[in-house]
Amino acid sequence: MGSSGLARLQGLFAVYKPPGLKWLHLRETVELQLLKGLNASAKPPAPKQRVHFLLGPAEEGSEEKKLTLTATSVPTLTTHRLVHGPAFTSLKIGVGHRLDAQASGVLVLAVGHGCRLLTDMYEAHLTKDYTVRGLLGRATDNFCEDGRLIEKTTYDHVTRELLDRILAIIQGSHQKALVMYSNLDLKSQEAYEMAVQGVIRPMNKSPMLISGIRCLHFAPPEFLLKVQCMHETQQQLRRLVHEIGLELRTTAVCVQVRRTRDGFFRLDDALLRTQWDLHSIQDAIQAAAPRVAAELKKNLRLRLGHQLLPSAGQPCGSKDPSSTLGVESSVGQ
């Protein structure tokens, strides 16, 4: 049971990381639960028998009162669980695109040989979806609501139309940067088709690139954004909210960062904390395996085709989108 249970643990699965929990503690908790389940399901082998000579009195009816040795079969305790210890003491568990302690959402984990698939996910440069909640009228030293308050501002002039305009400029500037880092010549038909399908991706590491951003809810002082991006950190998303506030001629802090999709893993695929047990994780790995194989194969094919397309090279004078707002924002100018 233990060996077969371990064989069904080779692959990728997703969990939902709650806010306030570090990813390292989450990994240790999952490993502990998996080891507990594996050891509980592993049936101990039947103890081996060995011959032991016991000293005892002679058989009844014998006139001689001497001690004799009697051959007896006794179990060997060297393989007993209380002597040998648990059958499983450690597991190889890898963590995908990490989430910091304050962020929450989908976190991809790998067990055993599935750790190799994490490298394939990195090289595929898959996009991730976030919902980012902001609060107008405040500025802090760490861009979060719980940071040290630096400034308070008014926000009565901020409208949904103005916010949408800012977001459109951000998306446009980052899409230009995405083309630059993909080394594509958009004059080619193949590159144009890839742009229409939304599968243009950078060939190597790059700064945070936003492929889509829009407002889901606007009720001042609160607003909720949906951000589709790659190569990001959660702190960069918090800084994005801060810079959006500046472009709106006010201030803003980030209240919540929540990842809703990581590549081909969505919220529906993420196991809740009550489901971090052996059987739930085994079922999740087996259910995701066909989709993981198909998506990685598809992305590998796109990447190979991407490399064969003509390269336009990095245009002279193009700017690195080191600012989360991207290049040449014209708002307020």
XYZ file of C-alpha atoms in Angstrom:
333
model
C 0.000 0.000 0.000
C 2.814 2.412 0.878
C 4.750 1.880 -2.373
C 1.644 2.126 -4.544
C 0.544 5.217 -2.649
C 3.935 6.830 -3.273
C 3.732 5.982 -6.992
C 0.442 7.915 -7.245
C 2.112 10.987 -5.726
C 4.427 11.729 -8.648
C 3.207 14.938 -10.313
C 1.832 18.453 -9.882
C -1.098 19.719 -7.865
C -2.326 23.062 -6.540
C -3.296 24.213 -3.075
C -4.944 27.398 -1.848
C -2.530 29.385 0.315
C -4.350 31.502 2.894
C -2.997 34.962 3.779
C -0.631 35.108 6.714
C 0.941 31.705 6.010
C 4.485 31.496 4.637
C 4.986 29.210 1.662
C 7.744 27.311 3.486
C 5.419 26.498 6.392
C 2.766 25.427 3.898
C 5.207 23.070 2.208
C 6.239 21.566 5.552
C 2.599 21.081 6.546
C 1.796 19.287 3.287
C 4.870 17.064 3.621
C 3.934 16.163 7.192
C 0.395 15.225 6.175
C 1.619 13.132 3.243
C 4.152 11.252 5.397
C 1.485 10.642 8.013
C -0.866 9.190 5.386
C 1.812 7.045 3.726
C 2.990 5.553 6.997
C -0.557 4.883 8.138
C -1.404 3.054 4.892
C 1.839 1.075 4.757
C 1.247 -2.403 6.176
C 4.232 -3.646 8.163
C 5.774 -6.801 6.689
C 5.356 -10.062 8.512
C 8.238 -10.419 10.991
C 10.940 -12.839 10.003
C 11.432 -15.897 12.187
C 14.711 -17.065 13.586
C 15.725 -20.109 15.600
C 16.535 -19.441 19.211
C 17.766 -22.056 21.677
C 16.108 -21.709 25.042
C 17.550 -23.235 28.176
C 15.029 -25.283 30.099
C 14.529 -28.384 32.248
C 14.677 -31.827 30.769
C 11.544 -33.520 29.540
C 9.185 -35.017 32.089
C 9.805 -38.642 32.920
C 13.541 -38.299 32.675
C 15.413 -39.306 35.804
C 18.247 -36.923 35.056
C 17.723 -33.466 36.470
C 19.705 -31.578 33.886
C 18.985 -28.456 31.837
C 18.662 -28.851 28.083
C 18.576 -26.528 25.105
C 15.350 -26.456 23.147
C 15.134 -25.019 19.583
C 12.345 -22.445 19.359
C 11.188 -20.172 16.502
C 10.878 -16.539 17.594
C 10.136 -13.359 15.551
C 12.951 -10.989 14.625
C 12.238 -7.521 16.014
C 14.775 -5.625 13.900
C 12.098 -4.889 11.265
C 9.397 -3.960 13.782
C 8.046 -0.412 13.322
C 8.798 0.517 16.936
C 12.422 -0.511 16.409
C 13.044 0.388 12.766
C 10.959 3.585 12.745
C 8.423 4.760 10.122
C 8.791 3.530 6.556
C 8.653 7.063 5.071
C 10.599 9.883 6.715
C 10.939 12.509 3.942
C 9.510 13.467 0.557
C 10.825 15.586 -2.284
C 8.325 18.441 -2.591
C 8.927 21.395 -4.899
C 7.181 24.779 -4.855
C 6.226 26.602 -8.069
C 5.766 30.360 -8.430
C 5.847 31.450 -4.804
C 3.485 33.690 -2.873
C 4.688 35.908 -0.051
C 3.187 35.735 3.403
C 0.557 38.446 2.861
C -0.676 37.145 -0.510
C -3.132 34.305 -1.000
C -4.380 32.079 -3.789
C -3.243 29.281 -6.073
C 0.152 27.771 -5.262
C 1.491 24.896 -7.366
C 3.395 22.097 -5.636
C 5.228 19.084 -7.033
C 6.046 15.706 -5.501
C 8.867 13.379 -6.540
C 9.490 13.243 -10.286
C 6.883 15.983 -10.703
C 9.547 18.501 -9.634
C 10.982 18.227 -13.158
C 7.704 19.589 -14.509
C 8.185 22.793 -12.512
C 11.188 23.602 -14.700
C 9.018 23.114 -17.792
C 6.456 25.511 -16.304
C 9.137 28.164 -15.730
C 10.459 27.820 -19.272
C 6.944 28.091 -20.718
C 6.603 31.656 -19.295
C 2.933 31.066 -18.477
C 0.750 33.976 -17.434
C -0.892 34.232 -14.031
C -4.108 35.959 -12.971
C -4.504 38.078 -9.845
C -7.254 40.067 -8.215
C -5.741 43.152 -6.559
C -7.792 45.284 -4.200
C -6.809 48.911 -3.667
C -7.852 51.707 -1.332
C -7.719 55.358 -2.433
C -6.660 58.281 -0.286
C -3.709 56.795 1.623
C 0.005 56.168 1.069
C 2.238 53.953 3.219
C 5.922 53.083 3.263
C 5.376 49.484 2.031
C 2.363 50.094 -0.284
C 0.179 47.948 2.050
C -2.695 48.979 4.264
C -0.823 47.924 7.431
C 2.301 49.972 6.614
C 3.394 53.225 8.204
C 1.104 56.021 7.031
C 2.965 58.629 4.984
C 0.240 60.724 3.391
C -3.515 61.194 3.192
C -5.145 62.676 0.092
C -8.576 63.400 -1.335
C -10.023 61.246 -4.100
C -13.384 62.861 -4.909
C -12.184 63.682 -8.440
C -11.420 60.046 -9.308
C -13.952 58.444 -11.668
C -14.319 55.023 -13.234
C -13.586 56.507 -16.668
C -10.313 58.039 -15.472
C -9.245 54.747 -13.881
C -10.100 52.797 -17.046
C -8.020 55.250 -19.070
C -5.017 54.720 -16.806
C -5.387 50.940 -17.041
C -5.610 51.063 -20.838
C -2.341 53.021 -21.016
C -0.649 50.537 -18.680
C -1.796 47.574 -20.759
C -0.727 49.198 -24.022
C 2.764 50.071 -22.795
C 3.343 46.601 -21.371
C 2.137 44.925 -24.560
C 4.751 46.899 -26.484
C 7.352 45.728 -23.991
C 6.123 42.136 -24.371
C 6.723 42.280 -28.113
C 10.165 43.756 -27.490
C 11.191 40.960 -25.121
C 9.745 38.281 -27.427
C 12.126 39.353 -30.234
C 9.335 39.069 -32.806
C 8.894 40.937 -36.060
C 5.210 41.840 -36.084
C 5.392 42.432 -39.849
C 5.412 38.637 -40.314
C 2.106 36.804 -40.666
C 3.031 34.187 -38.061
C 3.835 36.814 -35.458
C 0.565 38.605 -36.205
C -1.407 35.389 -35.689
C 0.375 34.779 -32.391
C -0.489 38.304 -31.274
C -4.163 37.752 -32.135
C -4.186 34.469 -30.178
C -2.460 36.117 -27.237
C 0.386 33.585 -27.075
C 3.315 35.981 -27.467
C 5.717 35.405 -24.608
C 9.216 36.587 -23.723
C 12.041 34.306 -24.771
C 14.027 34.851 -21.568
C 13.687 36.504 -18.175
C 12.233 39.983 -18.189
C 10.735 42.552 -15.817
C 7.112 42.174 -14.851
C 4.951 42.211 -17.987
C 1.208 42.869 -17.870
C -0.747 41.282 -20.696
C -4.143 42.383 -19.409
C -5.540 44.648 -16.695
C -9.078 45.860 -16.046
C -11.276 47.131 -13.246
C -13.788 44.631 -11.852
C -15.350 46.852 -9.205
C -15.175 50.570 -8.447
C -16.746 51.974 -5.283
C -14.496 54.754 -3.943
C -12.393 54.547 -1.944
C -12.179 50.849 -2.879
C -11.467 49.393 -6.309
C -10.749 45.865 -7.506
C -8.459 45.049 -10.427
C -7.933 41.874 -12.414
C -4.319 41.622 -13.573
C -2.918 39.063 -16.017
C 0.865 39.118 -15.915
C 4.123 37.163 -15.914
C 7.503 37.432 -14.173
C 5.876 39.372 -11.350
C 6.239 39.513 -7.595
C 3.402 40.339 -5.249
C 5.294 43.413 -4.035
C 5.430 44.708 -7.616
C 1.653 44.376 -7.815
C 1.322 46.392 -4.610
C 3.609 49.028 -6.076
C 1.394 49.013 -9.184
C -1.561 50.090 -7.037
C 0.563 52.868 -5.528
C 1.615 54.176 -8.945
C -1.948 54.012 -10.261
C -2.925 56.222 -7.331
C -0.231 58.732 -8.289
C -1.423 58.770 -11.912
C -4.926 59.470 -10.615
C -3.465 62.523 -8.794
C -4.150 60.958 -5.416
C -2.687 58.066 -3.423
C -3.604 54.409 -3.039
C -2.548 51.408 -0.969
C -2.969 47.718 -1.681
C -5.374 45.848 0.570
C -5.274 42.373 -0.961
C -3.327 40.370 -3.545
C -4.945 37.078 -4.537
C -3.739 34.741 -7.285
C -6.647 33.116 -9.094
C -4.698 31.239 -11.779
C -1.158 29.977 -12.192
C -0.650 28.712 -15.734
C -3.143 25.887 -16.197
C -4.107 25.633 -12.491
C -7.145 27.617 -11.411
C -8.997 28.221 -8.146
C -11.221 25.197 -8.768
C -8.102 22.987 -8.855
C -6.655 24.307 -5.582
C -7.042 22.137 -2.481
C -8.242 23.884 0.661
C -6.421 23.442 3.948
C -8.883 20.757 5.059
C -7.980 18.759 1.924
C -4.210 18.608 2.487
C -4.246 14.851 3.061
C -2.832 11.860 1.197
C -5.938 10.724 -0.673
C -7.058 14.220 -1.727
C -3.584 15.085 -3.030
C -3.274 11.746 -4.849
C -6.627 12.329 -6.555
C -5.638 15.904 -7.468
C -2.337 14.759 -9.031
C -4.017 12.017 -11.043
C -6.775 14.367 -12.232
C -4.303 17.060 -13.306
C -1.755 14.754 -14.982
C -3.415 14.557 -18.454
C -4.009 18.326 -18.564
C -0.470 19.096 -17.395
C 1.040 16.847 -20.079
C -1.164 18.306 -22.831
C -0.545 21.939 -21.842
C 3.214 21.523 -21.506
C 3.354 19.804 -24.890
C 1.316 22.627 -26.421
C 3.566 25.287 -24.891
C 6.684 23.462 -26.045
C 5.314 23.440 -29.600
C 4.523 27.164 -29.392
C 7.983 27.902 -28.023
C 9.715 25.961 -30.808
C 7.598 27.768 -33.403
C 8.357 31.046 -31.642
C 12.090 30.485 -31.980
C 11.757 29.871 -35.717
C 10.015 33.205 -36.352
C 12.062 36.137 -37.688
C 13.425 38.363 -34.966
C 13.095 42.090 -35.121
C 15.695 42.647 -32.437
C 15.375 45.172 -29.656
C 14.458 48.529 -31.147
C 16.863 51.368 -30.548
C 15.799 53.774 -27.876
C 13.163 51.406 -26.431
C 12.726 51.650 -22.706
C 12.807 48.902 -20.126
C 9.455 48.810 -18.283
C 11.198 49.005 -14.924
C 8.316 51.114 -13.736
C 5.190 49.055 -13.284
C 3.290 51.625 -15.301
C 5.435 50.878 -18.326
C 6.823 53.320 -20.848
C 5.904 56.883 -21.738
C 2.738 57.312 -19.694
C 1.015 60.465 -20.910
C -1.591 60.795 -18.203
C -1.555 64.168 -16.521
C 0.943 65.603 -18.997
